[in-house]
Coordinates of C-alpha atoms in Angstrom, one line a residue:
M1464 CA 97.4 -47.0 -4.1
Y1465 CA 96.5 -43.4 -4.8
L1466 CA 95.1 -44.3 -8.2
R1467 CA 92.6 -47.0 -6.6
F1468 CA 91.7 -44.5 -3.6
Q1469 CA 90.5 -41.5 -6.0
P1470 CA 87.6 -43.3 -7.7
S1471 CA 86.5 -44.6 -4.5
R1472 CA 86.5 -41.0 -3.0
Q1473 CA 84.7 -39.6 -6.1
H1474 CA 82.1 -42.3 -5.7
S1475 CA 81.6 -41.6 -2.0
L1476 CA 81.2 -37.8 -2.7
L1477 CA 78.7 -38.7 -5.3
S1478 CA 76.7 -40.9 -3.2
S1479 CA 76.8 -38.2 -0.3
N1480 CA 75.4 -35.7 -2.9
Q1481 CA 72.7 -37.9 -4.0
E1482 CA 71.6 -38.6 -0.5
T1483 CA 71.6 -34.9 0.4
M1484 CA 69.5 -34.2 -2.6
M1485 CA 67.0 -37.0 -1.7
H1486 CA 66.6 -35.4 1.9
L1487 CA 66.2 -32.1 0.3
R1488 CA 63.2 -33.3 -2.1
T1489 CA 61.6 -35.1 1.1
L1490 CA 61.9 -32.0 3.0
I1491 CA 60.4 -30.0 0.3
F1492 CA 57.6 -32.6 -0.3
T1493 CA 56.7 -32.8 3.4
S1494 CA 56.8 -29.1 4.1
V1495 CA 55.5 -27.3 1.0
I1496 CA 53.9 -29.7 -1.6
L1497 CA 52.0 -32.2 0.8
P1498 CA 50.2 -29.3 2.8
C1499 CA 49.1 -27.8 -0.4
I1500 CA 47.7 -31.1 -1.8
L1501 CA 45.9 -31.6 1.6
S1502 CA 44.5 -28.1 1.5
S1503 CA 43.2 -28.4 -2.0
A1504 CA 41.5 -31.7 -1.3
A1505 CA 39.8 -30.2 1.8
K1506 CA 38.6 -27.3 -0.4
D1507 CA 37.3 -29.5 -3.2
E1508 CA 35.3 -31.6 -0.6
H1509 CA 33.9 -28.3 0.8
L1510 CA 32.8 -27.1 -2.6
E1511 CA 31.4 -30.3 -3.7
P1512 CA 27.8 -30.0 -4.9
R1513 CA 25.3 -31.4 -2.6
N1514 CA 22.8 -33.8 -4.3
S1515 CA 20.2 -33.9 -1.5
V1516 CA 17.4 -31.4 -1.3
N1517 CA 17.6 -31.4 2.4
D1518 CA 21.2 -30.5 2.2
L1519 CA 20.6 -27.3 0.3
I1520 CA 20.8 -24.0 2.3
I1521 CA 18.0 -21.7 1.2
P1522 CA 17.9 -18.1 2.6
D1523 CA 14.5 -17.7 4.6
Y1524 CA 13.3 -14.5 3.2
E1525 CA 10.3 -13.7 5.4
G1526 CA 11.3 -10.3 4.3
D1527 CA 9.8 -10.6 0.8
Q1528 CA 7.0 -8.1 1.8
E1529 CA 9.6 -5.8 3.2
A1530 CA 11.6 -5.9 0.0
K1531 CA 8.4 -4.5 -1.6
E1532 CA 7.8 -2.0 0.9
L1533 CA 11.2 -0.5 0.7
P1534 CA 10.7 1.6 -2.4
T1535 CA 7.5 2.9 -1.1
C1536 CA 9.2 4.0 2.3
L1537 CA 12.1 5.6 0.3
L1538 CA 9.7 7.5 -1.9
C1539 CA 7.2 8.4 0.7
V1540 CA 7.4 8.8 4.6
C1541 CA 6.3 5.8 6.6
L1542 CA 5.8 6.4 10.4
S1543 CA 4.0 4.3 12.9
G1544 CA 1.4 2.8 10.6
S1545 CA 1.1 6.0 8.5
V1546 CA 2.2 6.5 5.0
Y1547 CA 2.5 10.0 3.6
C1548 CA 2.9 10.3 -0.2
E1549 CA 2.1 13.8 -0.9
E1550 CA 3.3 15.7 -3.9
V1551 CA 5.8 13.0 -4.7
S1552 CA 8.5 13.6 -7.2
P1553 CA 8.9 12.0 -9.9
E1554 CA 5.1 12.0 -10.2
M1555 CA 3.1 9.3 -8.6
T1556 CA 0.5 7.8 -11.1
A1557 CA -0.8 4.7 -9.0
V1558 CA -1.3 3.8 -5.4
P1559 CA 2.2 2.5 -4.2
P1560 CA 2.5 -1.1 -2.4
L1561 CA 1.9 -0.4 1.2
P1562 CA 3.5 -1.7 4.4
K1563 CA 1.2 -4.4 5.7
E1564 CA 0.5 -2.7 8.9
T1565 CA -0.6 0.7 7.2
A1566 CA -3.7 2.2 8.9
Y1567 CA -3.5 5.6 7.4
L1568 CA -2.6 6.6 3.9
Y1569 CA -2.1 10.2 2.7
A1570 CA -1.6 10.2 -1.0
R1571 CA -2.7 13.7 -1.9
F1572 CA -1.8 16.0 -4.7
N1573 CA -0.3 13.4 -7.1
N1574 CA -1.3 12.2 -10.6
I1575 CA -3.0 9.0 -9.5
S1576 CA -5.7 8.4 -12.2
R1577 CA -7.1 4.9 -11.3
I1578 CA -7.9 2.8 -8.4
S1579 CA -8.0 -0.8 -9.2
N1580 CA -9.1 -3.9 -6.9
R1581 CA -5.5 -5.0 -6.4
D1582 CA -4.5 -1.5 -4.7
F1583 CA -6.0 -2.3 -1.3
A1584 CA -6.9 -6.0 -1.7
D1585 CA -5.0 -7.3 1.5
M1586 CA -5.1 -4.0 3.4
V1587 CA -7.6 -4.8 6.2
T1588 CA -5.8 -2.7 8.5
L1589 CA -6.6 0.6 6.8
R1590 CA -8.7 3.1 8.7
R1591 CA -8.2 6.2 6.7
I1592 CA -7.4 6.9 3.1
D1593 CA -7.0 10.4 1.7
L1594 CA -6.6 10.6 -2.1
S1595 CA -7.6 14.4 -2.5
G1596 CA -6.0 16.4 -5.4
N1597 CA -5.2 13.7 -7.8
I1598 CA -6.8 13.0 -11.3
I1599 CA -8.9 10.0 -10.5
S1600 CA -11.4 9.1 -12.8
V1601 CA -12.0 5.4 -12.5
I1602 CA -12.4 3.3 -9.3
E1603 CA -13.2 -0.4 -9.8
D1604 CA -16.4 -1.4 -8.0
G1605 CA -14.7 -3.7 -5.4
A1606 CA -11.7 -1.3 -4.6
F1607 CA -12.8 -0.4 -1.1
S1608 CA -15.4 -3.1 -0.3
K1609 CA -13.1 -5.5 1.6
L1610 CA -11.8 -2.7 3.9
S1611 CA -13.9 -3.5 7.0
N1612 CA -12.0 -1.2 9.3
L1613 CA -12.0 1.8 7.0
E1614 CA -13.6 4.9 8.7
E1615 CA -12.7 7.8 6.7
L1616 CA -12.4 8.0 2.8
T1617 CA -11.4 11.2 1.1
L1618 CA -11.7 11.4 -2.8
A1619 CA -12.1 15.2 -3.0
E1620 CA -10.7 17.2 -6.0
N1621 CA -10.6 14.3 -8.6
R1622 CA -12.6 13.6 -11.8
L1623 CA -15.1 10.9 -10.7
T1624 CA -18.4 10.7 -12.5
K1625 CA -19.7 7.7 -10.4
L1626 CA -18.9 6.1 -6.9
P1627 CA -17.9 2.4 -6.4
V1628 CA -19.3 0.3 -3.5
L1629 CA -18.3 1.7 -0.2
P1630 CA -17.4 -0.1 2.8
T1631 CA -20.0 -0.4 5.4
N1632 CA -18.3 1.1 8.5
L1633 CA -17.5 4.4 6.9
V1634 CA -17.8 7.4 9.4
S1635 CA -17.0 10.1 7.0
F1636 CA -17.0 10.3 3.1
N1637 CA -15.9 13.3 1.1
A1638 CA -16.1 13.5 -2.6
N1639 CA -16.2 17.3 -2.9
F1640 CA -15.3 18.8 -6.2
N1641 CA -15.6 15.9 -8.6
R1642 CA -17.9 15.5 -11.5
L1643 CA -20.5 13.0 -10.0
R1644 CA -23.6 12.6 -11.7
T1645 CA -26.9 11.1 -10.3
Q1646 CA -26.9 8.2 -12.7
G1647 CA -23.2 7.4 -11.3
V1648 CA -24.4 7.4 -7.6
K1649 CA -27.0 4.7 -6.8
A1650 CA -30.0 5.8 -4.8
T1651 CA -29.1 3.3 -1.9
A1652 CA -25.3 4.1 -2.0
F1653 CA -25.3 5.4 1.5
K1654 CA -28.4 3.8 2.9
K1655 CA -26.7 0.8 4.4
L1656 CA -23.8 2.8 5.9
T1657 CA -25.2 3.0 9.4
K1658 CA -22.3 4.6 11.0
L1659 CA -22.0 7.5 8.4
A1660 CA -22.0 10.7 10.1
Y1661 CA -20.4 13.1 7.7
L1662 CA -21.2 13.2 3.9
Y1663 CA -19.6 15.8 1.5
L1664 CA -20.8 15.8 -2.1
G1665 CA -20.5 19.6 -2.9
N1666 CA -19.3 20.9 -6.2
N1667 CA -20.6 18.0 -8.4
E1668 CA -23.1 17.5 -11.0
L1669 CA -25.9 15.7 -9.0
T1670 CA -29.5 16.3 -9.9
A1671 CA -31.1 14.4 -7.2
V1672 CA -30.4 13.6 -3.4
P1673 CA -29.7 9.9 -2.7
Q1674 CA -31.2 8.1 0.3
L1675 CA -29.6 9.1 3.5
P1676 CA -28.9 6.9 6.5
E1677 CA -30.4 7.9 10.0
S1678 CA -26.8 8.1 11.3
L1679 CA -25.9 11.5 9.5
H1680 CA -25.0 14.6 11.4
V1681 CA -23.7 16.7 8.5
V1682 CA -24.4 16.5 4.8
H1683 CA -23.4 18.9 2.0
F1684 CA -24.9 18.9 -1.3
H1685 CA -24.0 22.7 -2.3
N1686 CA -23.1 23.7 -5.7
N1687 CA -24.8 20.8 -7.7
K1688 CA -27.7 20.7 -10.1
I1689 CA -30.6 19.7 -7.6
A1690 CA -33.7 21.2 -8.8
T1691 CA -36.4 19.3 -6.7
I1692 CA -36.7 17.4 -3.4
T1693 CA -39.5 15.5 -1.8
D1694 CA -41.0 15.1 1.7
E1695 CA -39.1 12.0 1.8
T1696 CA -35.6 13.2 1.1
F1697 CA -34.9 14.0 4.7
C1698 CA -38.1 13.4 6.5
Q1699 CA -40.9 10.8 6.5
G1700 CA -43.7 12.4 4.8
N1701 CA -46.4 10.2 6.3
S1702 CA -45.2 11.2 9.8
S1703 CA -45.5 14.4 11.4
H1704 CA -43.9 13.1 14.6
Y1705 CA -40.6 11.9 13.1
I1706 CA -37.7 14.0 14.2
R1707 CA -34.3 13.5 12.7
T1708 CA -32.1 14.2 15.8
N1709 CA -28.7 13.5 14.5
M1710 CA -28.8 15.8 11.5
Y1711 CA -27.6 19.2 12.4
E1712 CA -26.2 20.6 9.2
V1713 CA -27.6 20.5 5.7
R1714 CA -26.1 22.6 2.8
L1715 CA -28.3 22.9 -0.2
D1716 CA -26.9 26.3 -1.3
G1717 CA -25.9 26.9 -5.0
N1718 CA -28.6 24.6 -6.4
P1719 CA -31.3 25.6 -8.7
I1720 CA -34.0 24.5 -6.2
Q1721 CA -36.2 27.0 -4.3
L1722 CA -36.2 25.6 -0.9
S1723 CA -39.2 27.8 0.2
S1724 CA -41.4 25.8 -2.2
H1725 CA -40.8 22.6 -0.1
P1726 CA -41.6 23.6 3.5
E1727 CA -42.8 20.2 4.6
S1728 CA -39.6 18.6 3.4
F1729 CA -37.6 19.9 6.3
I1730 CA -40.1 19.8 9.1
C1731 CA -38.3 16.9 10.9
L1732 CA -35.0 18.9 11.0
E1733 CA -33.9 20.7 14.1
S1734 CA -32.4 23.5 12.0
L1735 CA -33.1 24.6 8.2
P1736 CA -30.7 23.8 5.6
I1737 CA -28.3 26.5 4.4
G1738 CA -29.4 27.9 1.1

């Protein structure tokens, strides 16, 4: 009887072990492997490429302009519509891209050599530009023509031999200490600037005085090469009743002209020219 029982007991133990292993495998599958499979499937679904253009998520960069502005405002000082780029290091050789709300630009004492039509093309908010102390020798003719709000333009201490077309609403224009010549300044360059009150063209190479608008208060032509003027330069030679009431300061000192030889040329002025 013992001999018959032993194989049966071994068989029973073997069956029990197999059953235990099956339970263990099931447990491992349900608790470890199955969650991993489900997680992987979910991840694959999440990363699946989208074929529809409408499903694409495209970042909205309204700040493209701001991205362009950032280097300028790191290089210069941007403050409440004003940009200060004075004596920038490393050397600034061109007008930098400006924030779209810029009203005042001070880019003095740099190495800017040229002003192109692109530099201020979309900057209608500009009211004042100061580019003193650069090495500007060329300004493209349309560089300032679209700046309808520009009131003050300073180009002193540069290397200009001629002037571009100027915006019509200028109140003050300063081009002292350049190399301006009469052939580079049209006779009517300022005539249509009906708001121009201050005109500074001292220390240049001008041989004649251009036509001057009635709005002028102050005009400086000192240290040029002006050798002669006419009765029409400041006054109206055919009228002894005409008085230029706005103009109270004229500088002609440092020119080869003898003012005493032209007494009728200043009869309309309320004060004699300096020089």
